[in-house]
Amino acid sequence: MLCRISLSSTSRSRFTRAAQNIDADHPAQARLIRLILWARELGVLRRRTQGGQSQAAVSNNGHIWSDLPFFVPDVQHTWKAVMEKPSPPSHRYNLAAGIARLAGVRVCSDAFAQCRLEVMKVAFEIPRGPLKFVSLLPFDIVKVWLRYAGDQLLRLSLTGLPADGAWAFNAWTVDSDGQPVGPLARQAGITEGGFSRDRFVFWKRRLATLKMESEDEIAVVSQCASMIHGIWYDYFRPSKK
């Protein structure tokens, strides 16, 4: 049962297996997220000590069940495996949607934000050829993150959440030379490896540039450009009195 998601590795793997195989836009993805929320709301698992006292069950990563302490490492392990090993593009896209949906409802959101940071780095900070000759999957994954957790992307950028490097993967595009900041972002003066306002602005401008570079409009790039601009505008537009 999913109520044992923090205790059983078999149960924990159910989320990642299901998320990979359920279409990103299918309602079953939303139901999957509700099950994780339900597991978290079970509260703190308690156990009896030898002296008969009630004691909260904890791990190095927090309380069982409420903090889902073993959930993030399992999702992280699966994400890196799916991204680094030969996998159907749909598995990568669908799993990204599942993780983005979790972050969007604040389930382990700071931890899952590290996944989003790597996604943005691969899509916008690494040189690539003309869009019509390269895989658009990185932009599809960015799009799903912007759709389900775009507001949190900006929030973390404004608060400056540091990077932990735990979600880094060997990109299926051009290698990023192992640096926490991609070469294009470094050229633009971005030096800090985590989230920042300057890095968000770089991503926004990079998307606008990519949109203009292509002779023929690339739908997913145009959509991403509109979405990230809308996230920025909605946050900073003057309030009406």
PDB file of C-alpha atoms in Angstrom:
ATOM      1  CA  MET A   1       0.000   0.000   0.000  1.00  0.00           C
ATOM      2  CA  LEU A   2       1.118   3.553  -0.616  1.00  0.00           C
ATOM      3  CA  CYS A   3       0.759   4.304   3.091  1.00  0.00           C
ATOM      4  CA  ARG A   4       4.016   2.382   3.460  1.00  0.00           C
ATOM      5  CA  ILE A   5       5.779   4.508   0.909  1.00  0.00           C
ATOM      6  CA  SER A   6       8.450   5.550   3.406  1.00  0.00           C
ATOM      7  CA  LEU A   7       9.069   2.044   4.676  1.00  0.00           C
ATOM      8  CA  SER A   8       9.063  -0.329   1.746  1.00  0.00           C
ATOM      9  CA  SER A   9      11.345   0.086  -1.270  1.00  0.00           C
ATOM     10  CA  THR A  10       8.835  -1.936  -3.291  1.00  0.00           C
ATOM     11  CA  SER A  11       6.057   0.490  -2.438  1.00  0.00           C
ATOM     12  CA  ARG A  12       8.249   3.535  -3.054  1.00  0.00           C
ATOM     13  CA  SER A  13       9.101   2.327  -6.530  1.00  0.00           C
ATOM     14  CA  ARG A  14       5.417   2.176  -7.447  1.00  0.00           C
ATOM     15  CA  PHE A  15       5.276   5.937  -7.862  1.00  0.00           C
ATOM     16  CA  THR A  16       8.232   6.115 -10.250  1.00  0.00           C
ATOM     17  CA  ARG A  17       7.060   3.127 -12.287  1.00  0.00           C
ATOM     18  CA  ALA A  18       3.542   4.485 -12.561  1.00  0.00           C
ATOM     19  CA  ALA A  19       4.661   8.053 -13.306  1.00  0.00           C
ATOM     20  CA  GLN A  20       6.854   6.881 -16.187  1.00  0.00           C
ATOM     21  CA  ASN A  21       4.049   4.939 -17.808  1.00  0.00           C
ATOM     22  CA  ILE A  22       1.094   7.282 -17.252  1.00  0.00           C
ATOM     23  CA  ASP A  23       0.809   9.985 -19.898  1.00  0.00           C
ATOM     24  CA  ALA A  24       1.850  13.363 -18.504  1.00  0.00           C
ATOM     25  CA  ASP A  25      -1.548  14.925 -19.190  1.00  0.00           C
ATOM     26  CA  HIS A  26      -3.704  11.976 -18.149  1.00  0.00           C
ATOM     27  CA  PRO A  27      -5.956  12.473 -15.083  1.00  0.00           C
ATOM     28  CA  ALA A  28      -4.368   9.381 -13.539  1.00  0.00           C
ATOM     29  CA  GLN A  29      -1.216  11.457 -12.987  1.00  0.00           C
ATOM     30  CA  ALA A  30      -3.222  13.765 -10.721  1.00  0.00           C
ATOM     31  CA  ARG A  31      -4.667  10.782  -8.866  1.00  0.00           C
ATOM     32  CA  LEU A  32      -1.154   9.458  -8.344  1.00  0.00           C
ATOM     33  CA  ILE A  33      -0.147  12.739  -6.708  1.00  0.00           C
ATOM     34  CA  ARG A  34      -3.194  12.615  -4.437  1.00  0.00           C
ATOM     35  CA  LEU A  35      -2.095   9.193  -3.202  1.00  0.00           C
ATOM     36  CA  ILE A  36       1.306  10.607  -2.240  1.00  0.00           C
ATOM     37  CA  LEU A  37      -0.395  13.489  -0.436  1.00  0.00           C
ATOM     38  CA  TRP A  38      -2.595  10.978   1.383  1.00  0.00           C
ATOM     39  CA  ALA A  39       0.464   8.979   2.468  1.00  0.00           C
ATOM     40  CA  ARG A  40       2.100  12.131   3.826  1.00  0.00           C
ATOM     41  CA  GLU A  41      -1.031  13.072   5.764  1.00  0.00           C
ATOM     42  CA  LEU A  42      -0.895   9.821   7.730  1.00  0.00           C
ATOM     43  CA  GLY A  43       1.180  11.810  10.179  1.00  0.00           C
ATOM     44  CA  VAL A  44       4.168  10.600  12.151  1.00  0.00           C
ATOM     45  CA  LEU A  45       4.659   6.877  12.659  1.00  0.00           C
ATOM     46  CA  ARG A  46       5.080   6.095  16.354  1.00  0.00           C
ATOM     47  CA  ARG A  47       6.531   3.054  18.042  1.00  0.00           C
ATOM     48  CA  ARG A  48       6.801   1.731  21.566  1.00  0.00           C
ATOM     49  CA  THR A  49      10.181   1.779  23.300  1.00  0.00           C
ATOM     50  CA  GLN A  50      11.299  -0.950  25.664  1.00  0.00           C
ATOM     51  CA  GLY A  51      10.160   1.255  28.497  1.00  0.00           C
ATOM     52  CA  GLY A  52       6.665   1.493  27.067  1.00  0.00           C
ATOM     53  CA  GLN A  53       7.040   5.085  25.894  1.00  0.00           C
ATOM     54  CA  SER A  54       5.613   6.261  22.571  1.00  0.00           C
ATOM     55  CA  GLN A  55       8.374   7.520  20.297  1.00  0.00           C
ATOM     56  CA  ALA A  56       8.281   9.080  16.832  1.00  0.00           C
ATOM     57  CA  ALA A  57       9.942   6.978  14.136  1.00  0.00           C
ATOM     58  CA  VAL A  58      12.611   9.078  12.441  1.00  0.00           C
ATOM     59  CA  SER A  59      15.370   8.642   9.895  1.00  0.00           C
ATOM     60  CA  ASN A  60      18.262  10.870   8.890  1.00  0.00           C
ATOM     61  CA  ASN A  61      15.904  12.626   6.463  1.00  0.00           C
ATOM     62  CA  GLY A  62      12.960  13.238   8.761  1.00  0.00           C
ATOM     63  CA  HIS A  63       9.874  11.671  10.279  1.00  0.00           C
ATOM     64  CA  ILE A  64       8.232   8.572   8.872  1.00  0.00           C
ATOM     65  CA  TRP A  65       5.573   9.026   7.200  1.00  0.00           C
ATOM     66  CA  SER A  66       4.964  12.757   7.279  1.00  0.00           C
ATOM     67  CA  ASP A  67       8.340  13.765   5.803  1.00  0.00           C
ATOM     68  CA  LEU A  68       8.483  10.880   3.286  1.00  0.00           C
ATOM     69  CA  PRO A  69      12.179  10.532   4.205  1.00  0.00           C
ATOM     70  CA  PHE A  70      13.056   7.772   1.735  1.00  0.00           C
ATOM     71  CA  PHE A  71      10.859   8.976  -1.088  1.00  0.00           C
ATOM     72  CA  VAL A  72      13.080  11.723  -2.548  1.00  0.00           C
ATOM     73  CA  PRO A  73      16.243   9.538  -2.826  1.00  0.00           C
ATOM     74  CA  ASP A  74      14.242   6.843  -4.615  1.00  0.00           C
ATOM     75  CA  VAL A  75      12.693   9.289  -7.089  1.00  0.00           C
ATOM     76  CA  GLN A  76      16.109  10.879  -7.602  1.00  0.00           C
ATOM     77  CA  HIS A  77      17.721   7.499  -8.319  1.00  0.00           C
ATOM     78  CA  THR A  78      15.042   6.605 -10.865  1.00  0.00           C
ATOM     79  CA  TRP A  79      15.196  10.024 -12.532  1.00  0.00           C
ATOM     80  CA  LYS A  80      18.942   9.791 -13.070  1.00  0.00           C
ATOM     81  CA  ALA A  81      18.638   6.234 -14.385  1.00  0.00           C
ATOM     82  CA  VAL A  82      15.899   7.202 -16.832  1.00  0.00           C
ATOM     83  CA  MET A  83      17.855  10.216 -18.051  1.00  0.00           C
ATOM     84  CA  GLU A  84      21.237   8.516 -18.386  1.00  0.00           C
ATOM     85  CA  LYS A  85      20.276   5.090 -19.723  1.00  0.00           C
ATOM     86  CA  PRO A  86      18.464   4.312 -22.980  1.00  0.00           C
ATOM     87  CA  SER A  87      14.820   5.008 -22.165  1.00  0.00           C
ATOM     88  CA  PRO A  88      11.755   5.876 -24.230  1.00  0.00           C
ATOM     89  CA  PRO A  89      11.360   9.664 -24.453  1.00  0.00           C
ATOM     90  CA  SER A  90       7.835   9.246 -23.108  1.00  0.00           C
ATOM     91  CA  HIS A  91       9.217   7.782 -19.856  1.00  0.00           C
ATOM     92  CA  ARG A  92      11.431  10.823 -19.358  1.00  0.00           C
ATOM     93  CA  TYR A  93       8.624  13.244 -20.144  1.00  0.00           C
ATOM     94  CA  ASN A  94       5.998  11.466 -18.039  1.00  0.00           C
ATOM     95  CA  LEU A  95       8.294  11.087 -15.018  1.00  0.00           C
ATOM     96  CA  ALA A  96       9.206  14.778 -15.269  1.00  0.00           C
ATOM     97  CA  ALA A  97       5.492  15.590 -15.152  1.00  0.00           C
ATOM     98  CA  GLY A  98       5.016  13.473 -12.036  1.00  0.00           C
ATOM     99  CA  ILE A  99       7.917  15.151 -10.235  1.00  0.00           C
ATOM    100  CA  ALA A 100       6.788  18.618 -11.365  1.00  0.00           C
ATOM    101  CA  ARG A 101       3.269  17.948 -10.109  1.00  0.00           C
ATOM    102  CA  LEU A 102       4.670  16.954  -6.710  1.00  0.00           C
ATOM    103  CA  ALA A 103       6.771  20.109  -6.512  1.00  0.00           C
ATOM    104  CA  GLY A 104       3.762  22.160  -7.565  1.00  0.00           C
ATOM    105  CA  VAL A 105       1.767  21.024  -4.511  1.00  0.00           C
ATOM    106  CA  ARG A 106       4.769  21.503  -2.194  1.00  0.00           C
ATOM    107  CA  VAL A 107       5.609  17.826  -1.652  1.00  0.00           C
ATOM    108  CA  CYS A 108       9.353  17.870  -0.868  1.00  0.00           C
ATOM    109  CA  SER A 109       9.391  20.898  -3.154  1.00  0.00           C
ATOM    110  CA  ASP A 110      12.889  22.193  -2.329  1.00  0.00           C
ATOM    111  CA  ALA A 111      14.386  18.749  -2.950  1.00  0.00           C
ATOM    112  CA  PHE A 112      12.534  18.280  -6.229  1.00  0.00           C
ATOM    113  CA  ALA A 113      13.546  21.809  -7.216  1.00  0.00           C
ATOM    114  CA  GLN A 114      17.055  20.443  -7.724  1.00  0.00           C
ATOM    115  CA  CYS A 115      15.659  18.263 -10.513  1.00  0.00           C
ATOM    116  CA  ARG A 116      14.134  21.333 -12.127  1.00  0.00           C
ATOM    117  CA  LEU A 117      17.458  23.180 -11.873  1.00  0.00           C
ATOM    118  CA  GLU A 118      19.216  20.471 -13.886  1.00  0.00           C
ATOM    119  CA  VAL A 119      16.416  20.470 -16.459  1.00  0.00           C
ATOM    120  CA  MET A 120      16.771  24.222 -17.012  1.00  0.00           C
ATOM    121  CA  LYS A 121      20.552  23.959 -17.177  1.00  0.00           C
ATOM    122  CA  VAL A 122      20.467  21.253 -19.858  1.00  0.00           C
ATOM    123  CA  ALA A 123      17.857  23.076 -21.941  1.00  0.00           C
ATOM    124  CA  PHE A 124      19.257  26.605 -21.841  1.00  0.00           C
ATOM    125  CA  GLU A 125      22.867  26.670 -20.668  1.00  0.00           C
ATOM    126  CA  ILE A 126      24.484  24.116 -22.971  1.00  0.00           C
ATOM    127  CA  PRO A 127      25.303  24.930 -26.610  1.00  0.00           C
ATOM    128  CA  ARG A 128      23.303  23.024 -29.203  1.00  0.00           C
ATOM    129  CA  GLY A 129      22.814  23.056 -32.945  1.00  0.00           C
ATOM    130  CA  PRO A 130      19.883  24.588 -34.819  1.00  0.00           C
ATOM    131  CA  LEU A 131      16.604  23.555 -33.210  1.00  0.00           C
ATOM    132  CA  LYS A 132      15.322  21.860 -36.339  1.00  0.00           C
ATOM    133  CA  PHE A 133      18.223  19.392 -36.128  1.00  0.00           C
ATOM    134  CA  VAL A 134      18.206  18.559 -32.409  1.00  0.00           C
ATOM    135  CA  SER A 135      15.907  16.764 -29.994  1.00  0.00           C
ATOM    136  CA  LEU A 136      13.187  18.980 -28.564  1.00  0.00           C
ATOM    137  CA  LEU A 137      12.663  16.709 -25.563  1.00  0.00           C
ATOM    138  CA  PRO A 138      14.526  19.060 -23.160  1.00  0.00           C
ATOM    139  CA  PHE A 139      12.057  21.811 -24.064  1.00  0.00           C
ATOM    140  CA  ASP A 140       9.104  19.461 -23.654  1.00  0.00           C
ATOM    141  CA  ILE A 141      10.345  18.686 -20.141  1.00  0.00           C
ATOM    142  CA  VAL A 142      10.840  22.392 -19.396  1.00  0.00           C
ATOM    143  CA  LYS A 143       7.292  23.014 -20.576  1.00  0.00           C
ATOM    144  CA  VAL A 144       5.836  20.476 -18.162  1.00  0.00           C
ATOM    145  CA  TRP A 145       7.811  22.010 -15.281  1.00  0.00           C
ATOM    146  CA  LEU A 146       6.624  25.507 -16.167  1.00  0.00           C
ATOM    147  CA  ARG A 147       3.042  24.279 -16.399  1.00  0.00           C
ATOM    148  CA  TYR A 148       2.879  22.546 -13.039  1.00  0.00           C
ATOM    149  CA  ALA A 149       5.462  24.389 -10.933  1.00  0.00           C
ATOM    150  CA  GLY A 150       6.466  27.535 -12.803  1.00  0.00           C
ATOM    151  CA  ASP A 151       5.512  29.879  -9.965  1.00  0.00           C
ATOM    152  CA  GLN A 152       7.796  27.986  -7.612  1.00  0.00           C
ATOM    153  CA  LEU A 153      10.618  28.199 -10.129  1.00  0.00           C
ATOM    154  CA  LEU A 154      10.444  31.975  -9.810  1.00  0.00           C
ATOM    155  CA  ARG A 155       9.968  31.845  -6.029  1.00  0.00           C
ATOM    156  CA  LEU A 156      13.112  29.756  -5.535  1.00  0.00           C
ATOM    157  CA  SER A 157      15.029  31.977  -7.947  1.00  0.00           C
ATOM    158  CA  LEU A 158      14.117  35.065  -5.954  1.00  0.00           C
ATOM    159  CA  THR A 159      14.991  33.436  -2.616  1.00  0.00           C
ATOM    160  CA  GLY A 160      18.242  31.981  -3.969  1.00  0.00           C
ATOM    161  CA  LEU A 161      17.951  28.291  -3.140  1.00  0.00           C
ATOM    162  CA  PRO A 162      21.476  26.772  -3.396  1.00  0.00           C
ATOM    163  CA  ALA A 163      22.247  23.795  -5.626  1.00  0.00           C
ATOM    164  CA  ASP A 164      23.184  20.456  -4.087  1.00  0.00           C
ATOM    165  CA  GLY A 165      24.247  18.683  -7.295  1.00  0.00           C
ATOM    166  CA  ALA A 166      22.419  15.500  -6.333  1.00  0.00           C
ATOM    167  CA  TRP A 167      20.207  15.494  -9.425  1.00  0.00           C
ATOM    168  CA  ALA A 168      22.947  16.110 -11.984  1.00  0.00           C
ATOM    169  CA  PHE A 169      22.903  13.645 -14.858  1.00  0.00           C
ATOM    170  CA  ASN A 170      24.926  13.033 -17.994  1.00  0.00           C
ATOM    171  CA  ALA A 171      22.798  14.917 -20.481  1.00  0.00           C
ATOM    172  CA  TRP A 172      21.771  13.185 -23.687  1.00  0.00           C
ATOM    173  CA  THR A 173      22.657  16.395 -25.487  1.00  0.00           C
ATOM    174  CA  VAL A 174      26.084  18.029 -25.446  1.00  0.00           C
ATOM    175  CA  ASP A 175      28.062  17.422 -22.254  1.00  0.00           C
ATOM    176  CA  SER A 176      27.880  20.353 -19.855  1.00  0.00           C
ATOM    177  CA  ASP A 177      31.561  19.917 -18.786  1.00  0.00           C
ATOM    178  CA  GLY A 178      30.537  18.962 -15.267  1.00  0.00           C
ATOM    179  CA  GLN A 179      30.190  22.527 -13.992  1.00  0.00           C
ATOM    180  CA  PRO A 180      27.228  23.593 -11.828  1.00  0.00           C
ATOM    181  CA  VAL A 181      26.519  26.394 -14.313  1.00  0.00           C
ATOM    182  CA  GLY A 182      26.398  25.706 -18.048  1.00  0.00           C
ATOM    183  CA  PRO A 183      28.864  27.422 -20.397  1.00  0.00           C
ATOM    184  CA  LEU A 184      26.320  29.773 -21.972  1.00  0.00           C
ATOM    185  CA  ALA A 185      25.178  30.998 -18.560  1.00  0.00           C
ATOM    186  CA  ARG A 186      28.780  31.453 -17.437  1.00  0.00           C
ATOM    187  CA  GLN A 187      29.425  33.570 -20.514  1.00  0.00           C
ATOM    188  CA  ALA A 188      26.487  35.733 -19.416  1.00  0.00           C
ATOM    189  CA  GLY A 189      28.079  36.266 -16.005  1.00  0.00           C
ATOM    190  CA  ILE A 190      26.150  33.663 -13.989  1.00  0.00           C
ATOM    191  CA  THR A 191      28.572  32.216 -11.443  1.00  0.00           C
ATOM    192  CA  GLU A 192      26.423  30.756  -8.659  1.00  0.00           C
ATOM    193  CA  GLY A 193      25.263  27.179  -9.227  1.00  0.00           C
ATOM    194  CA  GLY A 194      21.895  27.454  -7.504  1.00  0.00           C
ATOM    195  CA  PHE A 195      18.712  29.373  -8.191  1.00  0.00           C
ATOM    196  CA  SER A 196      18.984  33.136  -8.558  1.00  0.00           C
ATOM    197  CA  ARG A 197      17.082  36.015 -10.061  1.00  0.00           C
ATOM    198  CA  ASP A 198      19.867  36.603 -12.572  1.00  0.00           C
ATOM    199  CA  ARG A 199      19.779  32.975 -13.666  1.00  0.00           C
ATOM    200  CA  PHE A 200      16.012  33.068 -14.116  1.00  0.00           C
ATOM    201  CA  VAL A 201      16.359  36.205 -16.237  1.00  0.00           C
ATOM    202  CA  PHE A 202      19.021  34.428 -18.307  1.00  0.00           C
ATOM    203  CA  TRP A 203      16.651  31.476 -18.923  1.00  0.00           C
ATOM    204  CA  LYS A 204      13.876  33.878 -19.920  1.00  0.00           C
ATOM    205  CA  ARG A 205      16.125  35.755 -22.337  1.00  0.00           C
ATOM    206  CA  ARG A 206      17.593  32.529 -23.711  1.00  0.00           C
ATOM    207  CA  LEU A 207      14.114  31.285 -24.516  1.00  0.00           C
ATOM    208  CA  ALA A 208      13.283  34.531 -26.272  1.00  0.00           C
ATOM    209  CA  THR A 209      16.482  34.211 -28.312  1.00  0.00           C
ATOM    210  CA  LEU A 210      15.773  30.586 -29.240  1.00  0.00           C
ATOM    211  CA  LYS A 211      12.277  31.553 -30.301  1.00  0.00           C
ATOM    212  CA  MET A 212      13.647  34.194 -32.665  1.00  0.00           C
ATOM    213  CA  GLU A 213      16.538  32.086 -34.019  1.00  0.00           C
ATOM    214  CA  SER A 214      14.429  29.506 -35.803  1.00  0.00           C
ATOM    215  CA  GLU A 215      13.193  30.331 -39.288  1.00  0.00           C
ATOM    216  CA  ASP A 216      10.111  28.210 -38.681  1.00  0.00           C
ATOM    217  CA  GLU A 217       8.287  28.579 -35.386  1.00  0.00           C
ATOM    218  CA  ILE A 218       8.996  25.692 -32.998  1.00  0.00           C
ATOM    219  CA  ALA A 219       5.767  25.298 -31.065  1.00  0.00           C
ATOM    220  CA  VAL A 220       7.202  23.985 -27.789  1.00  0.00           C
ATOM    221  CA  VAL A 221       9.880  26.707 -27.669  1.00  0.00           C
ATOM    222  CA  SER A 222       7.297  29.430 -28.329  1.00  0.00           C
ATOM    223  CA  GLN A 223       5.041  27.976 -25.648  1.00  0.00           C
ATOM    224  CA  CYS A 224       7.868  27.863 -23.108  1.00  0.00           C
ATOM    225  CA  ALA A 225       8.829  31.455 -23.938  1.00  0.00           C
ATOM    226  CA  SER A 226       5.254  32.630 -23.410  1.00  0.00           C
ATOM    227  CA  MET A 227       4.893  30.657 -20.174  1.00  0.00           C
ATOM    228  CA  ILE A 228       8.086  31.919 -18.532  1.00  0.00           C
ATOM    229  CA  HIS A 229       7.296  35.493 -19.586  1.00  0.00           C
ATOM    230  CA  GLY A 230       3.813  35.117 -18.112  1.00  0.00           C
ATOM    231  CA  ILE A 231       5.187  33.794 -14.814  1.00  0.00           C
ATOM    232  CA  TRP A 232       7.520  36.778 -14.560  1.00  0.00           C
ATOM    233  CA  TYR A 233       4.864  39.306 -15.589  1.00  0.00           C
ATOM    234  CA  ASP A 234       2.221  37.947 -13.214  1.00  0.00           C
ATOM    235  CA  TYR A 235       4.608  38.274 -10.279  1.00  0.00           C
ATOM    236  CA  PHE A 236       5.969  41.739 -11.029  1.00  0.00           C
ATOM    237  CA  ARG A 237       3.058  43.515 -12.709  1.00  0.00           C
ATOM    238  CA  PRO A 238       1.862  46.575 -10.791  1.00  0.00           C
ATOM    239  CA  SER A 239      -1.131  45.898  -8.595  1.00  0.00           C
ATOM    240  CA  LYS A 240      -4.284  47.790  -9.435  1.00  0.00           C
ATOM    241  CA  LYS A 241      -5.536  50.096  -6.741  1.00  0.00           C
TER     242      LYS A 241
END
